[in-house]
PDB file of C-alpha atoms in Angstrom:
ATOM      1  CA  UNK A 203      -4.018   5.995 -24.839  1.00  0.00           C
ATOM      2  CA  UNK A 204      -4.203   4.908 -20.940  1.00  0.00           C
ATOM      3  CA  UNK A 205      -4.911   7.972 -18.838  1.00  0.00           C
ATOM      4  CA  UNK A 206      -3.973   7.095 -15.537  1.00  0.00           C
ATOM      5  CA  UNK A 207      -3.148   9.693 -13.130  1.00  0.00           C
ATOM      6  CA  UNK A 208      -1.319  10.454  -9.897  1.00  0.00           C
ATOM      7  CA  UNK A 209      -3.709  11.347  -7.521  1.00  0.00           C
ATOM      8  CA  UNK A 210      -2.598  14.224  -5.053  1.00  0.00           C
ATOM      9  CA  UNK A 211      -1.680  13.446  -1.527  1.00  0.00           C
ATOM     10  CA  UNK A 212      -4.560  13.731   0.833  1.00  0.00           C
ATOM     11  CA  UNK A 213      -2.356  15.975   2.803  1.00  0.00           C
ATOM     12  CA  UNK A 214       0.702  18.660   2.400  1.00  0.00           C
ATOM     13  CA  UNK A 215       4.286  17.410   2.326  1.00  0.00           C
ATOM     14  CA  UNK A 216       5.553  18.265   5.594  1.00  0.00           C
ATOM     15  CA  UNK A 217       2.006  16.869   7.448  1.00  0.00           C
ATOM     16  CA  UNK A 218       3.569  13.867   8.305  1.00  0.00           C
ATOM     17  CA  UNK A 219       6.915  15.286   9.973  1.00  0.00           C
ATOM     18  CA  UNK A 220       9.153  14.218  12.367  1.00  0.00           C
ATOM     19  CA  UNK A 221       7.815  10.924  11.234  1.00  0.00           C
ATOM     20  CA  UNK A 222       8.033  11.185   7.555  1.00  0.00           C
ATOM     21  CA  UNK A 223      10.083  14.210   6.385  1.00  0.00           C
ATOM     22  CA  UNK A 224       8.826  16.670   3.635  1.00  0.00           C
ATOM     23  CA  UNK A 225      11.274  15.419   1.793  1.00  0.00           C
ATOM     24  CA  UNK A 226      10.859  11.738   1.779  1.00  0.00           C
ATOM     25  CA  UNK A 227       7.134  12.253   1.228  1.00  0.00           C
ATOM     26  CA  UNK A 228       8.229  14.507  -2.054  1.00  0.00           C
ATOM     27  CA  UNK A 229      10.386  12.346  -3.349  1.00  0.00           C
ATOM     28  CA  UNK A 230       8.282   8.813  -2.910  1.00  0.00           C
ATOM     29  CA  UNK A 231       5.147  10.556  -4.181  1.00  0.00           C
ATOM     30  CA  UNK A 232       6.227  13.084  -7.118  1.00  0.00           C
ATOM     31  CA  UNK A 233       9.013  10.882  -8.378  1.00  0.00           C
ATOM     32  CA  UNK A 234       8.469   6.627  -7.391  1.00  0.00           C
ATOM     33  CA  UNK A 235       4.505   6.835  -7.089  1.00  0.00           C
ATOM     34  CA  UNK A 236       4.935   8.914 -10.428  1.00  0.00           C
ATOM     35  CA  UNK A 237       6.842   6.843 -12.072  1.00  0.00           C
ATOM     36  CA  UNK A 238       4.138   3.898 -11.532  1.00  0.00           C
ATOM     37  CA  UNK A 239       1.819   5.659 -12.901  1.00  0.00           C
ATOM     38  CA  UNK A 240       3.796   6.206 -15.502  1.00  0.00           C
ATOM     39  CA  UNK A 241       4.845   2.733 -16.162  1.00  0.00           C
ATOM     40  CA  UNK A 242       1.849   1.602 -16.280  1.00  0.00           C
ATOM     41  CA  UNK A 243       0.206   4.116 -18.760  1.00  0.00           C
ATOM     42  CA  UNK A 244       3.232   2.908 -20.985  1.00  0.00           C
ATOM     43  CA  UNK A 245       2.130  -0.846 -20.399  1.00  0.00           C
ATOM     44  CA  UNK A 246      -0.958  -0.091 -21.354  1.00  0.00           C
ATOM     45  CA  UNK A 247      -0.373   1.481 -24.680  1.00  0.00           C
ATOM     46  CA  UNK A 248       2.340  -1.036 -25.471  1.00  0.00           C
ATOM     47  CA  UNK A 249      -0.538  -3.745 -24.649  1.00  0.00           C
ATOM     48  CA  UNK A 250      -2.648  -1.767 -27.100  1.00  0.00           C
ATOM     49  CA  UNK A 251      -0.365  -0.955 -29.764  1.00  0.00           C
ATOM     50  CA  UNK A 252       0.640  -4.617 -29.926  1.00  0.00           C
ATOM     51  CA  UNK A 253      -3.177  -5.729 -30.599  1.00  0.00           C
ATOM     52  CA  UNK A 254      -3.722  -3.740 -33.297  1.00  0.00           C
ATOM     53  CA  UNK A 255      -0.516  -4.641 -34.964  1.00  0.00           C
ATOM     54  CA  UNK A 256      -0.721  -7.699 -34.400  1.00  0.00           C
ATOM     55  CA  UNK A 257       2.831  -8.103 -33.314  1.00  0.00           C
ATOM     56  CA  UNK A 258       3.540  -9.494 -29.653  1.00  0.00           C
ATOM     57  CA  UNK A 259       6.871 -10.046 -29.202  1.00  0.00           C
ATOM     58  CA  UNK A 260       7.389  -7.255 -26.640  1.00  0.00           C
ATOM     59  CA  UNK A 261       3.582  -8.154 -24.661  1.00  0.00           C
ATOM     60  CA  UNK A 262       4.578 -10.364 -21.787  1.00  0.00           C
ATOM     61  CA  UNK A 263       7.340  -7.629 -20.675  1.00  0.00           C
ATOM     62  CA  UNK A 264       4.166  -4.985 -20.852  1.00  0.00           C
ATOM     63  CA  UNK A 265       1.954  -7.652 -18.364  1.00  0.00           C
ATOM     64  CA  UNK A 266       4.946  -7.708 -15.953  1.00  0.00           C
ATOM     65  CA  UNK A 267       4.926  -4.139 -16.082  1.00  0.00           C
ATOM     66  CA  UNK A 268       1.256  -3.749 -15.917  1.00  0.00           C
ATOM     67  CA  UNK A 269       0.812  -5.914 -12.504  1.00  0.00           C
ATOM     68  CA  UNK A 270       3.964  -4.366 -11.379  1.00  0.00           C
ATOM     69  CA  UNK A 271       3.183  -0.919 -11.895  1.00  0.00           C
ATOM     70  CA  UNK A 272      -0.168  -1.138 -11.319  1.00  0.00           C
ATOM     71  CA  UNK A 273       0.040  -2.503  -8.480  1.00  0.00           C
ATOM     72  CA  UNK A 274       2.773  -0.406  -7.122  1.00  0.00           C
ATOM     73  CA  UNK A 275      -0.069   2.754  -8.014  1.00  0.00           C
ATOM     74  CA  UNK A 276      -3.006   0.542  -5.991  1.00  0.00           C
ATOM     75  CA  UNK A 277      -0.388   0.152  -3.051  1.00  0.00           C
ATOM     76  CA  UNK A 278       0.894   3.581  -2.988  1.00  0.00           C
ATOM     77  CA  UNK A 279      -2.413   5.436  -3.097  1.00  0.00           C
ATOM     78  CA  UNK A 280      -3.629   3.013   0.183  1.00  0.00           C
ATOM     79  CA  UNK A 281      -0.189   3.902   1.828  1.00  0.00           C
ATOM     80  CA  UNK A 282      -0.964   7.338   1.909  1.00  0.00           C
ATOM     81  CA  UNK A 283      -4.505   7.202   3.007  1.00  0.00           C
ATOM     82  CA  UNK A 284      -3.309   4.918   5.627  1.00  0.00           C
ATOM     83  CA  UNK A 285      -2.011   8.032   7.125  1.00  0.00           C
ATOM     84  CA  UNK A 286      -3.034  11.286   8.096  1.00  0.00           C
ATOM     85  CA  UNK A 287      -1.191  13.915  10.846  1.00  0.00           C
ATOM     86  CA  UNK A 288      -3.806  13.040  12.986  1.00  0.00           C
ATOM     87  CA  UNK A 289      -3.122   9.119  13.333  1.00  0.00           C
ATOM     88  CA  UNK A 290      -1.617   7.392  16.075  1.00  0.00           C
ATOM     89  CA  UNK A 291      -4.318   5.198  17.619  1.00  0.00           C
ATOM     90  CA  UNK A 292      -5.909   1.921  17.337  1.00  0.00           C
ATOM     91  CA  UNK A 293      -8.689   0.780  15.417  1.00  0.00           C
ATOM     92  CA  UNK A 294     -12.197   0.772  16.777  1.00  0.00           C
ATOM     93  CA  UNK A 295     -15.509  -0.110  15.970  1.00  0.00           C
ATOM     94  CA  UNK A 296     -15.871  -3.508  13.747  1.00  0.00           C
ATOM     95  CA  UNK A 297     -12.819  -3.425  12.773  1.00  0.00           C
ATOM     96  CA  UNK A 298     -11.584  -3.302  16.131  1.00  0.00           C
ATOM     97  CA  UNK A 299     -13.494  -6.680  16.910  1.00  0.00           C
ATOM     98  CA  UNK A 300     -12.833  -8.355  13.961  1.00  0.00           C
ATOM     99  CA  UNK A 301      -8.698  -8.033  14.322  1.00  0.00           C
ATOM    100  CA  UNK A 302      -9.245  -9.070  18.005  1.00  0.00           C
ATOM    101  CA  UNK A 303     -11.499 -12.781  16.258  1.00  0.00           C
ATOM    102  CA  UNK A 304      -8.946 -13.529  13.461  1.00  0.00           C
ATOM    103  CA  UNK A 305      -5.735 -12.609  15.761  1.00  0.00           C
ATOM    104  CA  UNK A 306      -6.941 -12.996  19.345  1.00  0.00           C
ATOM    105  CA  UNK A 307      -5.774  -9.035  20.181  1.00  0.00           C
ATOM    106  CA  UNK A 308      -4.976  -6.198  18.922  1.00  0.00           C
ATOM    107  CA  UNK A 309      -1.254  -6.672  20.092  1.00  0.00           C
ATOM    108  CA  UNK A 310      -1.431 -10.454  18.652  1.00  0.00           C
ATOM    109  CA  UNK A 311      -2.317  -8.453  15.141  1.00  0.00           C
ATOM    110  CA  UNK A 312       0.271  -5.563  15.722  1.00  0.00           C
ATOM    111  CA  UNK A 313       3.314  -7.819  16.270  1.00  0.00           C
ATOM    112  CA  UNK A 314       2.780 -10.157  13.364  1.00  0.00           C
ATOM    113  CA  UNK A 315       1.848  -6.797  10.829  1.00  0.00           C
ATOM    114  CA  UNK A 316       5.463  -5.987  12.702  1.00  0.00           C
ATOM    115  CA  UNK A 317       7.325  -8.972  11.776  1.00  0.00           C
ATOM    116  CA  UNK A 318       5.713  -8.944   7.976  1.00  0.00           C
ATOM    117  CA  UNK A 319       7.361  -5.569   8.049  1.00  0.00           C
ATOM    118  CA  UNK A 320      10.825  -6.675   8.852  1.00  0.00           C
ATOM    119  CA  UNK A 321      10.313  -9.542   6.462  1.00  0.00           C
ATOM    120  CA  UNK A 322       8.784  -7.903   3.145  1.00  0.00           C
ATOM    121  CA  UNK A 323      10.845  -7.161  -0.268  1.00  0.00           C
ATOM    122  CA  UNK A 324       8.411  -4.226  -0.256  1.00  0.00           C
ATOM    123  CA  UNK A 325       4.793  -4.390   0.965  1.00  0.00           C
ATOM    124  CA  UNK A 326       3.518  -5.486   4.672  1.00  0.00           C
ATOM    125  CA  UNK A 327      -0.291  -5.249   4.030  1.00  0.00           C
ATOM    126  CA  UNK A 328      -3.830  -6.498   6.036  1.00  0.00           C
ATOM    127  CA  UNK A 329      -5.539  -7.806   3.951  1.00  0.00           C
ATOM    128  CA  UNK A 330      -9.221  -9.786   3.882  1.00  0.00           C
ATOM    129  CA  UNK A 331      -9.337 -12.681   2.881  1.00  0.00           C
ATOM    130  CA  UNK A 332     -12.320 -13.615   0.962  1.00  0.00           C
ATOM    131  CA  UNK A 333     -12.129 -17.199   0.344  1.00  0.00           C
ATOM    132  CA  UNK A 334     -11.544 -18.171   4.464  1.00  0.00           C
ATOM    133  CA  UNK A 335     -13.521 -15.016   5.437  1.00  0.00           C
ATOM    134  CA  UNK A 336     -11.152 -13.582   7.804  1.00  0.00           C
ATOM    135  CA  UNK A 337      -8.224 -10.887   8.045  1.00  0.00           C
ATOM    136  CA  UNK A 338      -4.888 -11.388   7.390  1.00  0.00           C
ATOM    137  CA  UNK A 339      -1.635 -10.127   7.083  1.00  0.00           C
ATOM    138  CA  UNK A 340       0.811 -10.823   3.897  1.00  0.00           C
ATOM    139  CA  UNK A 341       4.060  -9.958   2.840  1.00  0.00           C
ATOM    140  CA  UNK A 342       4.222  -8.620  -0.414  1.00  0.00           C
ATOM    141  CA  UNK A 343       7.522  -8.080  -2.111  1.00  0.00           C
ATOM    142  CA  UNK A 344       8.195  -5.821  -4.965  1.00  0.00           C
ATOM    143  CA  UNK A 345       4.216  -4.798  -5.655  1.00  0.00           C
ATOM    144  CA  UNK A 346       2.541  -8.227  -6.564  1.00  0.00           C
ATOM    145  CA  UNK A 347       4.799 -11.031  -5.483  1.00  0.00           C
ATOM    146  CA  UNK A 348       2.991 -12.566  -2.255  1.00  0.00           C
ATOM    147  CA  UNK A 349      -0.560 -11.164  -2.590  1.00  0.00           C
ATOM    148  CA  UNK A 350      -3.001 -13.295  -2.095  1.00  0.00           C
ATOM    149  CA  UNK A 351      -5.509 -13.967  -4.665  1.00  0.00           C
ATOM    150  CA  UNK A 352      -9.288 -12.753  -3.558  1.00  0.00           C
ATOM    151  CA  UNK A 353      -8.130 -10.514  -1.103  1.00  0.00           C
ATOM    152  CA  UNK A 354      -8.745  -6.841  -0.789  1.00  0.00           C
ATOM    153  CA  UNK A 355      -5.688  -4.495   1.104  1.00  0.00           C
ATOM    154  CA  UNK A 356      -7.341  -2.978   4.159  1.00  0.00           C
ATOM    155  CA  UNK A 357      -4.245  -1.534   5.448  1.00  0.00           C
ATOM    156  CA  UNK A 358      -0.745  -0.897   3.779  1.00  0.00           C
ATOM    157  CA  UNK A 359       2.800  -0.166   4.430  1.00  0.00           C
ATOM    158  CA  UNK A 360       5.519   0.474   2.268  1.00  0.00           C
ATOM    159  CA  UNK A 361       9.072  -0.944   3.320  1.00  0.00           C
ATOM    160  CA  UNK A 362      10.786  -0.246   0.254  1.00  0.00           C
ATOM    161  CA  UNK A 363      14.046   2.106   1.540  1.00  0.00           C
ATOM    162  CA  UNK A 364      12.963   4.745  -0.493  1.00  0.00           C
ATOM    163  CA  UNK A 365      10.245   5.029   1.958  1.00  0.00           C
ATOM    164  CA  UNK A 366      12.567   5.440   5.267  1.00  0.00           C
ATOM    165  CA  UNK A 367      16.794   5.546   4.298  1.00  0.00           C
ATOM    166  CA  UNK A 368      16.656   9.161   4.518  1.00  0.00           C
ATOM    167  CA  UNK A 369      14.636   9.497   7.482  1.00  0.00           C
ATOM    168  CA  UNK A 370      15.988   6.693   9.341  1.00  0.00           C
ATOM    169  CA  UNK A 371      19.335   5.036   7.538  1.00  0.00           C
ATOM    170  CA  UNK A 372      18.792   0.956   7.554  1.00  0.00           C
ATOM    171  CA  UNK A 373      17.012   1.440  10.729  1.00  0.00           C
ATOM    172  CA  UNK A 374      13.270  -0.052   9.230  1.00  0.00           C
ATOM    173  CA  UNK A 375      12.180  -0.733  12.371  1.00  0.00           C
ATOM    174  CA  UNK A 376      12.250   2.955  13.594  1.00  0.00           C
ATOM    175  CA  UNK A 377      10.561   3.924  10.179  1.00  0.00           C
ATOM    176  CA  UNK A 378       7.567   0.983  11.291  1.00  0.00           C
ATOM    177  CA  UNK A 379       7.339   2.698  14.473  1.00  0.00           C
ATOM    178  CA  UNK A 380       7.183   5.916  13.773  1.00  0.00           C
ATOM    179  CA  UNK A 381       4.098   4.270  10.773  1.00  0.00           C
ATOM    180  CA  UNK A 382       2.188   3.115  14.386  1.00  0.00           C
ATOM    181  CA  UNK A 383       1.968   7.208  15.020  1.00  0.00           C
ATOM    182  CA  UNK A 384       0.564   8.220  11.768  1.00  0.00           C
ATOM    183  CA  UNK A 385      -1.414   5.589  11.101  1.00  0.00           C
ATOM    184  CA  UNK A 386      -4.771   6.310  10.384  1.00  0.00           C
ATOM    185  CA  UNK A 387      -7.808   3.414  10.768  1.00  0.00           C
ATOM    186  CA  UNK A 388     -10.277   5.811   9.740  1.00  0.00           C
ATOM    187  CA  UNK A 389      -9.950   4.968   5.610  1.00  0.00           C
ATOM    188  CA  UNK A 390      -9.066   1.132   6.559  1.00  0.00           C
ATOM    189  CA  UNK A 391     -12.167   0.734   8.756  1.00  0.00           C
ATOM    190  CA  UNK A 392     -14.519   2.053   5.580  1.00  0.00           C
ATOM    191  CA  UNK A 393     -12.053  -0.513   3.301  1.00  0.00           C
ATOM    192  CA  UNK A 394     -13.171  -3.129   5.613  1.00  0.00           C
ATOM    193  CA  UNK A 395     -16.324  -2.296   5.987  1.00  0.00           C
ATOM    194  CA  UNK A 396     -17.254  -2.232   2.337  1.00  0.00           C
ATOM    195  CA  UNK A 397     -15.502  -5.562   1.935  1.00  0.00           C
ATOM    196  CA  UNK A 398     -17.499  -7.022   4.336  1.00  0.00           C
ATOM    197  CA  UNK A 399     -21.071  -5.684   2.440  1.00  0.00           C
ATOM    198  CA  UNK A 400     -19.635  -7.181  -0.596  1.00  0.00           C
ATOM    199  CA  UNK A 401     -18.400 -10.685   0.648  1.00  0.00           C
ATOM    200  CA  UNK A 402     -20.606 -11.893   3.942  1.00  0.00           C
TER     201      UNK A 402
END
């Protein structure tokens, strides 16, 4: 029996407001983050059951659903320690330095992260890139179409409308500014950081 659980939001509901309403934050996290979780404890005992009865004829469904669903639990639990009530700036420190050598600026980084935003199915994240060595930025649609293999999410953002219609209508691009003044670097410059120990 898989026995993965939702972890609890690193801060209450309503920390996030005006930018992300109490409500938006319960619904995406109690109900859509659950239901990840969910799907992919089912996946996982379907996976299971499967082996020991030697019948497969529902398995490749429950590996969809496991990189879906899994994924969509990875991606959500990085979205929400991506921000904290007290975001709003930039990066510093390495990571700082290291967006500024593999984008030329901060503002060269911010604008493309922008425009993966308006472009993404579901997922704009940063990512790093082990195989070049550098940071990037990838557009992930649904929760694992676009990801790039070997590379870790530093950073995440969730563009599904679930995240922003009821904050912001069809307006994304209000919902990815308002992101720039939660956003918190200090749990993507410790992603980045133990990337880095691991890969250079």
């Amino acid at each position: 029996m898989s026995d993965y659980e939702l972890p609890a939001l690193p801060y209450d509901y309503d920390a996030l407001e005006p930018h992300v309403s109490e409500q938006v934050l319960t619904w995406h996290h109690d109900t859509h983050h659950q239901g990840y979780v969910d799907g992919w404890n089912t996946a996982e005992d379907t996976l299971e059951q499967n082996r020991q009865n030697g019948d497969f004829s529902s398995s490749a469904g429950a590996i969809r659903n496991v990189t879906h669903n899994g994924s969509g639990h990875v991606l959500h639990d990085l979205f929400w320690q991506s921000m904290s009530p007290e975001g709003g700036d930039e990066p510093d420190g390495d990571l700082r330095d290291r967006i500024e050598a593999d984008f030329g600026s901060y503002d060269a980084w911010e604008g493309e992260f922008r425009a993966a935003a308006s472009a993404a199915g579901g997922w704009a994240l940063l990512v790093y890139d082990t195989h070049s060595e550098q940071l990037r930025n990838v557009v992930v649609d649904k929760h694992d179409q676009g990801a790039l293999w070997g590379s870790h999410p530093i950073l995440a953002l969730d563009v599904w409308e679930h995240s922003y219609y009821y904050d912001y209508g069809p307006d994304r691009g209000d919902f990815v500014d308002n992101f720039f003044d939660v956003v918190d670097w200090e749990e993507p410059s410790s992603r980045y950081a133990d990337v880095v120990e691991k890969f250079e």
